[in-house]
Coordinates of C-alpha atoms in Angstrom, one line a residue:
M495 CA 47.9 129.0 79.9
C496 CA 46.8 125.6 81.0
Q497 CA 49.5 122.9 80.7
V498 CA 47.6 119.9 82.1
G499 CA 48.3 116.7 80.2
E500 CA 51.5 117.8 78.6
D501 CA 54.5 115.7 79.1
Y502 CA 57.5 117.4 80.7
V503 CA 60.9 115.7 81.0
E504 CA 63.0 116.8 83.9
P505 CA 66.3 118.2 82.9
P506 CA 69.3 115.9 83.5
P507 CA 71.2 116.5 86.7
R508 CA 74.1 118.9 86.3
E509 CA 77.5 117.4 86.7
P510 CA 80.0 119.2 89.0
P511 CA 82.2 121.6 87.1
P512 CA 85.6 120.3 86.3
V513 CA 88.5 121.4 88.5
P514 CA 90.3 124.2 86.9
R515 CA 93.8 123.4 85.8
P516 CA 96.6 125.9 85.5
G517 CA 96.8 127.3 82.0
C518 CA 99.9 128.3 80.1
G519 CA 99.7 131.9 81.2
Q520 CA 98.8 131.2 84.9
K521 CA 101.5 131.9 87.5
C522 CA 102.0 130.8 91.1
V523 CA 99.4 132.4 93.5
K524 CA 102.2 132.9 96.0
C525 CA 105.2 134.4 94.2
K526 CA 103.3 135.4 91.0
Q527 CA 106.4 134.5 89.0
G528 CA 107.0 130.7 88.9
D529 CA 105.1 128.2 86.8
P530 CA 102.6 126.2 88.9
V531 CA 103.1 122.5 89.3
V532 CA 100.6 121.7 92.0
V533 CA 96.9 122.6 92.5
I534 CA 96.0 122.0 96.1
R535 CA 92.5 123.5 96.0
A536 CA 90.5 125.1 93.2
G537 CA 92.4 128.1 92.1
D538 CA 95.4 127.5 94.5
A539 CA 98.3 126.7 92.1
F540 CA 101.7 126.7 93.6
C541 CA 105.2 126.5 92.1
R542 CA 107.7 124.0 93.4
D543 CA 109.5 126.3 95.8
C544 CA 106.4 128.0 97.2
F545 CA 104.6 124.7 97.7
K546 CA 107.6 123.5 99.7
A547 CA 107.7 126.6 101.8
F548 CA 103.9 126.4 102.4
Y549 CA 104.1 122.7 103.3
V550 CA 107.0 123.0 105.8
H551 CA 105.6 126.2 107.3
K552 CA 102.4 124.3 108.4
F553 CA 104.6 121.6 110.0
R554 CA 106.7 124.1 112.0
A555 CA 103.8 126.4 112.8
M556 CA 102.0 123.5 114.4
L557 CA 104.9 122.8 116.7
G558 CA 105.6 126.5 117.4
K559 CA 102.0 127.3 118.2
N560 CA 101.6 124.6 120.8
R561 CA 105.1 125.0 122.4
L562 CA 105.3 121.5 123.9
I563 CA 108.7 120.5 122.7
F564 CA 111.6 122.3 124.5
P565 CA 115.1 122.7 123.1
G566 CA 117.3 119.7 123.6
E567 CA 114.3 117.4 124.4
K568 CA 114.5 113.8 123.1
V569 CA 111.6 113.1 120.6
L570 CA 110.9 109.6 119.1
L571 CA 109.5 109.7 115.6
A572 CA 107.1 106.8 115.0
W573 CA 107.7 105.8 111.4
S574 CA 105.7 103.1 109.6
G575 CA 107.2 103.6 106.1
G576 CA 103.9 105.2 104.9
P577 CA 103.4 108.6 103.2
S578 CA 102.5 110.7 106.2
S579 CA 105.1 109.4 108.6
S580 CA 107.8 109.4 105.9
S581 CA 107.0 113.0 105.1
M582 CA 107.3 113.9 108.8
V583 CA 110.7 112.2 109.2
W584 CA 111.9 113.9 106.0
Q585 CA 110.9 117.4 107.2
V586 CA 112.7 116.8 110.6
L587 CA 115.7 115.7 108.6
E588 CA 115.8 118.8 106.4
V589 CA 115.6 121.4 109.1
R590 CA 118.2 119.8 111.3
P591 CA 121.5 121.8 111.6
H592 CA 123.7 119.0 110.3
H593 CA 121.8 118.6 107.1
P594 CA 123.6 120.2 104.1
Q595 CA 120.3 121.0 102.3
G596 CA 118.5 122.6 105.2
L597 CA 115.5 124.7 104.4
S598 CA 116.6 127.5 106.7
Q599 CA 120.1 128.4 107.7
D600 CA 118.8 130.7 110.4
S601 CA 119.3 129.0 113.8
A602 CA 116.2 130.6 115.1
K603 CA 114.0 128.6 112.7
R604 CA 115.6 125.2 113.1
L605 CA 114.0 122.4 115.0
R606 CA 116.0 122.2 118.3
F607 CA 115.0 118.8 119.7
V608 CA 117.0 115.6 119.5
P609 CA 115.2 113.1 117.2
G610 CA 115.2 109.3 117.1
V611 CA 113.2 106.9 114.9
V612 CA 111.3 103.7 115.8
Y613 CA 109.9 101.2 113.3
V614 CA 107.5 98.4 114.4
D615 CA 107.6 95.3 112.2
E616 CA 104.0 94.0 112.1
G617 CA 104.6 91.3 109.5
A618 CA 103.5 88.4 111.7
A619 CA 100.1 90.0 112.5
C620 CA 99.6 90.8 108.8
G621 CA 100.4 87.3 107.5
Q622 CA 103.7 88.0 105.9
S623 CA 106.2 85.2 105.3
P624 CA 109.7 85.3 106.9
E625 CA 111.2 86.0 103.4
D626 CA 108.9 89.0 102.8
R627 CA 109.6 90.3 106.3
A628 CA 113.4 90.1 105.8
K629 CA 113.0 91.9 102.5
T630 CA 111.0 94.7 104.1
L631 CA 113.5 95.1 106.9
A632 CA 116.3 95.4 104.4
E633 CA 114.4 98.3 102.7
V634 CA 113.7 99.9 106.1
K635 CA 117.4 99.8 107.1
Q636 CA 118.4 101.3 103.8
V637 CA 116.1 104.3 104.4
L638 CA 117.2 104.7 108.0
H639 CA 120.8 104.8 107.0
V640 CA 120.0 107.7 104.7
V641 CA 118.1 109.5 107.5
N642 CA 121.1 108.9 109.8
F643 CA 119.1 109.4 113.0
P644 CA 119.4 107.0 115.9
W645 CA 116.8 104.3 115.3
H646 CA 115.1 101.3 116.7
L647 CA 113.8 98.2 114.9
V648 CA 111.3 96.3 117.1
A649 CA 109.0 93.4 116.2
L650 CA 105.4 93.3 117.3
E651 CA 106.1 89.9 118.9
E652 CA 108.1 91.7 121.6
V653 CA 104.8 92.7 123.3
F654 CA 104.9 89.2 124.8
S655 CA 108.0 90.2 126.8
L656 CA 106.8 93.6 127.9
P657 CA 106.6 94.4 131.7
P658 CA 103.2 95.2 133.3
S659 CA 104.5 98.6 134.2
V660 CA 103.8 99.7 130.6
L661 CA 100.1 99.9 131.5
R662 CA 100.7 102.3 134.4
C663 CA 100.5 106.0 134.2
C664 CA 103.7 107.5 135.4
P665 CA 103.7 110.9 137.1
Q666 CA 103.9 113.7 134.6
E667 CA 106.3 116.6 135.1
P668 CA 104.6 120.0 135.5
A669 CA 104.1 121.7 132.1
G670 CA 106.4 124.6 131.4
T671 CA 104.9 128.0 131.2
E672 CA 105.2 130.3 128.1
G673 CA 107.9 132.2 129.9
A674 CA 109.8 129.1 130.6
Y675 CA 109.6 128.1 127.0
K676 CA 110.9 131.5 125.8
S677 CA 113.8 131.4 128.3
A678 CA 114.7 127.9 127.2
V679 CA 114.8 129.0 123.5
D680 CA 116.8 132.2 124.4
S681 CA 119.3 130.0 126.3
F682 CA 119.6 127.7 123.3
L683 CA 120.2 130.6 120.9
Q684 CA 122.7 132.2 123.1
Q685 CA 124.6 128.9 123.5
Y686 CA 124.4 128.4 119.7
H687 CA 125.9 131.9 119.0
V688 CA 128.6 131.4 121.6
L689 CA 129.7 128.0 120.3
G690 CA 129.2 128.8 116.7
A691 CA 127.7 126.7 114.0
E692 CA 130.5 124.2 113.8
G693 CA 130.6 123.7 117.6
A694 CA 126.9 123.2 117.7
E695 CA 127.0 120.6 114.9
D696 CA 129.9 118.8 116.7
S697 CA 128.0 118.8 119.9
C698 CA 124.9 117.5 118.2
G699 CA 126.9 114.8 116.5
R700 CA 128.5 113.8 119.9
A701 CA 125.1 113.7 121.5
R702 CA 123.8 111.6 118.7
G703 CA 126.6 109.1 119.0
E704 CA 126.2 108.9 122.7
E705 CA 122.5 108.0 122.2
E706 CA 123.3 105.3 119.7
R707 CA 125.5 103.4 121.9
P708 CA 123.0 101.8 124.3
W709 CA 120.3 101.2 121.7
P710 CA 120.0 97.5 121.0
Q711 CA 118.6 97.6 117.5
S712 CA 120.8 100.4 116.1
Q713 CA 123.1 99.2 113.3
D714 CA 125.3 102.3 113.5
P715 CA 129.1 101.4 113.7
H716 CA 129.4 103.5 116.9
S717 CA 126.9 101.3 118.7
L718 CA 127.6 98.2 120.7
P719 CA 126.6 94.8 119.3
S720 CA 122.9 94.1 119.7
P721 CA 122.2 91.8 122.7
A722 CA 118.6 91.2 121.5
G723 CA 118.1 89.1 118.4
P724 CA 115.0 88.5 116.3
P725 CA 111.8 87.3 118.0
S726 CA 111.5 83.7 118.9
A727 CA 109.4 81.2 117.0
A728 CA 107.2 80.8 120.1
Q729 CA 106.4 84.5 120.3
T730 CA 105.6 84.6 116.6
E731 CA 103.3 81.6 116.9
A732 CA 101.6 83.2 119.9
L733 CA 101.0 86.4 118.0
C734 CA 99.6 84.6 115.0
R735 CA 97.2 82.6 117.2
L736 CA 96.1 85.8 118.9
F737 CA 95.1 87.5 115.7
E738 CA 93.7 84.4 114.0
S739 CA 91.3 84.0 117.0
V740 CA 89.8 87.5 116.6
R741 CA 86.5 87.2 114.9
T742 CA 86.2 90.6 113.1
L743 CA 88.6 92.8 111.2
T744 CA 87.5 95.8 113.2
A745 CA 88.7 94.1 116.5
K746 CA 91.9 93.1 114.7
E747 CA 92.7 96.6 113.7
E748 CA 92.0 98.0 117.2
L749 CA 94.0 95.3 118.8
L750 CA 97.0 95.9 116.5
Q751 CA 96.8 99.6 117.2
T752 CA 96.7 99.0 121.0
L753 CA 99.7 96.6 121.0
R754 CA 101.7 99.0 118.7
S755 CA 101.1 101.9 121.0
H756 CA 102.2 99.9 124.0
L757 CA 105.4 98.8 122.3
I758 CA 106.3 102.4 121.2
L759 CA 105.6 103.6 124.7
H760 CA 107.9 101.1 126.1
V761 CA 110.7 102.0 123.7
A762 CA 110.3 105.7 124.5
R763 CA 110.5 105.1 128.3
A764 CA 113.4 102.7 128.0
H765 CA 115.5 105.2 126.1
G766 CA 114.6 108.5 127.8
Y767 CA 112.2 110.0 125.2
S768 CA 109.6 112.4 126.6
K769 CA 107.7 113.0 123.3
V770 CA 106.5 110.7 120.6
M771 CA 105.6 112.1 117.1
T772 CA 103.1 110.3 114.9
G773 CA 102.3 111.0 111.3
D774 CA 98.5 111.3 111.5
S775 CA 97.4 113.6 108.7
C776 CA 94.3 115.7 108.7
T777 CA 92.4 113.3 106.5
R778 CA 93.4 110.3 108.7
L779 CA 92.3 112.1 111.8
A780 CA 88.9 113.0 110.3
I781 CA 88.4 109.3 109.5
K782 CA 89.6 108.3 113.0
L783 CA 87.2 110.7 114.6
M784 CA 84.2 109.3 112.9
T785 CA 85.4 105.7 113.4
N786 CA 85.9 106.2 117.1
L787 CA 82.4 107.6 117.4
A788 CA 81.0 104.5 115.8
L789 CA 83.1 102.3 118.1
G790 CA 81.9 104.0 121.3
R791 CA 85.0 106.0 122.0
G792 CA 83.4 109.4 121.9
A793 CA 84.5 110.3 125.4
F794 CA 88.2 110.1 124.3
L795 CA 88.1 111.9 121.0
A796 CA 90.1 114.8 122.3
W797 CA 92.9 112.5 123.2
D798 CA 92.7 110.3 120.2
T799 CA 92.6 113.1 117.6
G800 CA 94.0 116.2 119.3
F801 CA 97.5 117.6 118.9
S802 CA 98.8 116.2 122.2
D803 CA 97.9 113.1 124.1
E804 CA 99.0 113.1 127.8
R805 CA 97.3 109.9 128.9
H806 CA 100.6 108.2 129.6
G807 CA 101.9 110.9 131.9
D808 CA 105.7 110.9 131.4
V809 CA 105.5 110.4 127.6
V810 CA 103.3 112.8 125.5
V811 CA 102.2 111.8 122.0
V812 CA 102.1 114.8 119.5
R813 CA 100.7 114.9 116.0
P814 CA 102.5 117.7 114.0
M815 CA 101.1 116.5 110.6
R816 CA 97.4 117.1 111.6
D817 CA 97.1 120.2 109.3
H818 CA 98.3 118.3 106.2
T819 CA 95.8 116.5 103.9
L820 CA 96.7 113.3 102.2
K821 CA 96.7 115.1 98.9
E822 CA 99.3 117.5 100.1
V823 CA 101.4 114.7 101.5
A824 CA 101.2 112.8 98.2
F825 CA 102.3 115.8 96.2
Y826 CA 105.2 116.6 98.6
N827 CA 106.5 113.0 98.5
R828 CA 106.3 112.9 94.7
L829 CA 107.9 116.2 94.1
F830 CA 110.8 115.8 96.5
A831 CA 111.4 112.1 96.2
V832 CA 110.7 111.1 99.8
P833 CA 111.6 107.4 100.2
L834 CA 108.7 105.2 101.2
V835 CA 108.5 101.6 102.3
F836 CA 105.1 99.9 101.4
T837 CA 104.1 97.0 103.6
P838 CA 100.7 95.2 103.6
A839 CA 98.4 96.0 106.5
V840 CA 95.7 93.9 108.2
D841 CA 93.0 95.4 106.0
T842 CA 95.0 95.2 102.7
K843 CA 92.7 94.1 99.8
A844 CA 89.7 93.9 102.3
P845 CA 86.3 94.9 100.9
E846 CA 84.7 98.2 101.8
K847 CA 82.3 96.7 104.4
A848 CA 84.8 94.4 106.0
S849 CA 85.4 96.6 109.0
V850 CA 84.2 99.8 110.5
H851 CA 87.5 101.5 109.7
R852 CA 87.3 100.6 106.0
L853 CA 83.6 101.6 105.8
M854 CA 84.2 105.0 107.4
E855 CA 87.3 105.6 105.3
A856 CA 85.3 105.0 102.1
F857 CA 82.4 107.1 103.4
I858 CA 84.7 110.1 104.2
L859 CA 86.7 109.9 101.0
R860 CA 83.7 109.6 98.8
L861 CA 82.1 112.6 100.4
Q862 CA 85.4 114.5 100.1
A863 CA 85.4 113.8 96.3
Q864 CA 82.0 115.3 96.0
F865 CA 82.2 118.0 98.6
P866 CA 85.9 119.2 99.1
S867 CA 85.2 120.7 102.5
T868 CA 84.2 117.4 104.2
V869 CA 87.5 116.6 105.7
S870 CA 88.2 120.1 106.9
T871 CA 84.8 120.4 108.5
V872 CA 85.1 117.1 110.4
Y873 CA 88.7 118.1 111.4
R874 CA 87.8 121.6 112.6
T875 CA 84.9 120.1 114.6
G876 CA 87.3 117.8 116.4
E877 CA 89.6 120.7 117.2
K878 CA 86.8 122.1 119.4
L879 CA 86.7 119.1 121.7
V880 CA 88.0 119.9 125.2
K881 CA 89.9 117.4 127.4
A882 CA 87.7 117.7 130.5
P883 CA 87.3 114.4 132.5
R884 CA 84.0 113.7 134.2
D885 CA 83.7 114.6 137.9
G886 CA 84.9 111.8 140.1
C887 CA 86.4 109.8 137.3
G888 CA 89.9 110.9 138.0
G889 CA 91.7 113.4 136.0
G890 CA 94.5 112.6 138.5
P891 CA 96.7 109.5 138.8
S892 CA 94.4 107.8 141.3
G893 CA 91.5 107.6 138.9
P894 CA 90.7 104.1 137.3
R895 CA 92.1 103.7 133.8
C896 CA 91.3 101.3 131.0
L897 CA 93.6 98.4 130.9
L898 CA 94.2 98.7 127.1
C899 CA 93.8 102.3 125.9
L900 CA 94.9 103.7 129.3
C901 CA 92.2 106.4 129.2
T902 CA 90.1 107.2 132.2
L903 CA 87.3 104.7 132.6
D904 CA 84.1 106.2 131.3
I905 CA 82.1 104.7 134.1
D906 CA 80.5 106.4 137.1
T907 CA 78.5 105.0 140.0
A908 CA 76.2 108.0 139.8
D909 CA 75.6 107.2 136.1
S910 CA 74.4 103.7 136.7
A911 CA 71.1 104.4 134.9
T912 CA 72.9 104.0 131.5
A913 CA 73.2 100.7 129.8
F914 CA 77.0 100.6 130.3
G915 CA 76.7 101.7 133.9
A916 CA 74.2 98.9 134.7
Q917 CA 76.4 96.4 132.9
T918 CA 79.5 97.5 134.8
S919 CA 77.8 97.5 138.2
S920 CA 76.1 94.1 137.7
L921 CA 79.2 92.3 136.1
S922 CA 80.9 91.8 139.5
Q923 CA 77.7 90.4 141.0
M924 CA 77.1 87.8 138.2
P925 CA 77.7 84.1 139.2
P926 CA 80.4 82.2 137.4
S927 CA 77.8 80.1 135.5
T928 CA 76.2 83.2 134.0
L929 CA 79.6 84.6 132.9
Q930 CA 80.5 81.2 131.4
A931 CA 77.2 81.1 129.5
E932 CA 77.8 84.6 128.1
A933 CA 81.3 83.6 127.0
G934 CA 79.9 80.7 125.0
T935 CA 81.4 78.0 127.1
P936 CA 79.2 74.9 127.8
T937 CA 77.9 74.9 131.4
A938 CA 77.8 71.1 132.1
P939 CA 77.2 70.2 135.8
C940 CA 80.4 69.4 137.7
C941 CA 80.8 65.8 138.8
A942 CA 82.4 66.7 142.2
V943 CA 80.6 70.0 142.7
G944 CA 83.8 71.8 143.8
E945 CA 85.3 68.9 145.8
G946 CA 88.8 67.8 145.0
P947 CA 91.8 69.6 143.7
G948 CA 91.2 68.7 140.1
C949 CA 87.5 69.7 140.0
C950 CA 86.3 71.0 136.7
W951 CA 84.1 73.5 138.5
K952 CA 87.2 75.1 140.1
A953 CA 89.0 75.2 136.8
R954 CA 86.1 77.0 135.2
G955 CA 85.9 79.3 138.1
R956 CA 89.5 80.4 137.7
T957 CA 88.9 81.0 134.0
D958 CA 85.8 83.1 134.7
D959 CA 87.6 85.1 137.4
A960 CA 90.4 85.9 135.0
Q961 CA 87.9 86.9 132.3
A962 CA 86.0 89.1 134.7
Q963 CA 89.2 90.7 136.0
V964 CA 90.1 91.9 132.5
T965 CA 86.6 92.8 131.4
Q966 CA 85.9 95.0 134.5
Q967 CA 88.9 97.1 133.8
L968 CA 88.0 98.0 130.2
C969 CA 86.3 101.1 128.8
Y970 CA 83.1 100.8 126.7
G971 CA 85.0 100.8 123.4
C972 CA 87.7 98.3 124.4
R973 CA 85.1 96.0 126.0
G974 CA 83.2 95.9 122.7
N975 CA 86.4 95.0 120.8
M976 CA 87.4 92.3 123.3
S977 CA 84.0 90.7 122.9
D978 CA 85.2 89.5 119.5
L979 CA 88.0 87.6 121.2
P980 CA 86.8 84.1 122.2
S981 CA 89.3 83.8 125.0
L982 CA 91.3 86.5 126.7
D983 CA 94.0 84.0 127.8
R984 CA 95.8 84.5 124.5
L985 CA 96.5 88.2 125.3
P986 CA 100.1 89.1 126.1
P987 CA 101.1 88.2 129.6
Y988 CA 101.7 91.8 130.7
I989 CA 98.0 92.6 130.2
L990 CA 96.8 89.7 132.2
A991 CA 99.4 90.3 135.0
E992 CA 98.4 94.0 135.3
A993 CA 94.7 93.0 135.4
Q994 CA 95.4 90.5 138.2
L995 CA 97.4 93.1 140.1
R996 CA 94.7 95.7 139.9
S997 CA 92.1 93.3 141.0
Q998 CA 94.2 92.3 144.0
R999 CA 94.7 95.9 145.0
A1000 CA 91.0 96.6 144.7
G1001 CA 90.2 93.6 146.9
V1002 CA 92.7 94.7 149.5
M1003 CA 91.4 98.2 149.5
Q1004 CA 87.9 96.9 150.0
E1005 CA 89.0 94.7 152.9
I1006 CA 90.7 97.5 154.8
Q1007 CA 88.1 100.2 154.0
E1008 CA 86.2 99.6 157.2
Y1009 CA 89.3 100.1 159.3
L1010 CA 90.1 103.5 157.8
I1011 CA 89.3 106.5 159.9
E1012 CA 87.5 109.2 157.9
D1013 CA 86.4 112.6 159.1
S1014 CA 82.7 113.1 159.4
S1015 CA 81.0 116.0 157.8
D1016 CA 80.2 117.6 161.1
E1017 CA 83.8 117.4 162.3
A1018 CA 85.0 118.8 159.0
E1019 CA 82.6 121.8 159.2
G1020 CA 83.3 122.4 162.8
P1021 CA 86.7 124.3 162.6
Q1022 CA 85.4 126.4 159.6
S1023 CA 82.4 127.6 161.6

C-alpha cells in the first residue's frame, strides 16, 4: 500500500539497559554461598572474601608472571597518597611475613622482596600554603607509621640540588633467566624452612632496622637524626617561579611528572633500590597511552605504559597495578578501610579542556560509561607494543638519550625527510639571531657588534647557545613541552649542567674524529675472503 504523504515519527532512541543489581536471592559468582557486596562487571557479583582474593590474586599474578623481582631484592614503593598507590602499599603490607593479618600463611605465596616507601611533597608546585603542606605531611607520617616500612619524605624542591649523574643511564646487570629465578626462590624457601618462621621474621626485622639507619627522612626511633632539613626558601621560590612561567597546564603536568621521576630515581639509587613500584592502574594507563599519543610520544609507549621500564639501566620501574581498574581500586579501599591522603594536584578544579591530560581523561571515562569495554580495549592494545629501538638509534648505552625523559632520541640522520628530522638537522646550523627570533626575544642590533667584554651580542649568544644545547638533546615530545617555557634558564641546575657536558663531549668527539683510524671496507672484507 502506498504510504506517500503520511507523517511518520521516528521512535525515540533506546536507553541503555540498567546495570543489573544483585537481588535478595543472588549469591557470589565465585563461592556460590556468600551474599554479594560488589558488582565489578554486569553479572559479576562477589562477596567480600572472594573479592579480596580476586583482587590480591591479580596483584601477585602480575608479579609472578613477569618474574622480575628476585627474593631479597630492595623495592621502593612510590606512594602519592592516592587510591591506586595506597592500595598497592596495603597489599604489600598484608602479605609480608611480619604482618599479623597476612592473606596467606604459606611461605611460598608471600612477597619475598624488601620494601621501602617514598613520598614526594609537591605542595610548592601545586600552590599549597606552608600550613597546608605541614598538615598534609602530618597525615602522611601517620599513615607511614601504620605501614611500618622504611620510608623517605622528600620535597620536590630537592630537584635543585640533584647531581647531573641522575640523567645518565647506568649499566644494567644482566637479566636473570627463568632457571636463575627458580633457583633463587628455592634457596629462599629452603632458608625459610631451616630458620623457621620466627627466625625469618627476626631476620627481616633486623634487615629492616639496618635499612632505616642511614635514611635521612625516616622518623623511626632506630634511625639516626636527620641531617637534611626542610627545603630552603630559595629552592621553594625557584620552583614556584619555574611552574609559574610555564604557559600551559599540559606542559606543567609533564614537567611535574619528569621532575618527580628524577627525584624518585635519585632516592632509589642513593639507597640501593633496584626496583621502583608505581601504582598506575589499568584505567590510568589507558588514559596515559592516548595522552602520550597526542603529545608525540608514540615511540615510547611501550616504556611509558608497559609492566617494566628499563630506560634507567640500574633501576627498573614496574607497574604491578596495571590489571586493576579504578572501580576495583575504589571498592577495595572502601571495603577494607585503606588509609588515603588526598592532596590537591596541578590540575585540581581545572576545566575539562584545560590540558591534553584532562581532555583525554574525560574522553576515555565518558566512553567507558557508555561502552564498558573501552578501557580494556585500549589497555590490551597497549600490551601488544614491543620495545624495539630503531636501527642505529642506540638500544645500547652509547645511543643518544633525551635529556628529560631519558628515552632513546627518536631522531635519525637517515630519516631527515620527516619534519622533526629536518628541524633537528637544521637547528644546529641556524644563526643565533634566528634562534633568538624564534624564542621571542627582541633582535635589536648590537652597538659594539661583538667588540668588548660586556657586549650585548655576546650575552645573547651565550643565552642562545645554552638554549640550543638543551633543545638539541630533547625528543619530539619533550621539545614540544619545553616550547611552552619562555626561558630554559629556570630549569634545575642539574639539567643545564648535563646538557652542557653532553654538548662539550659531542664537540670534542667531532674535533678528534678526523684523527681516529677506522678500518676501510676493503680491509675488513679481506681476511674474510
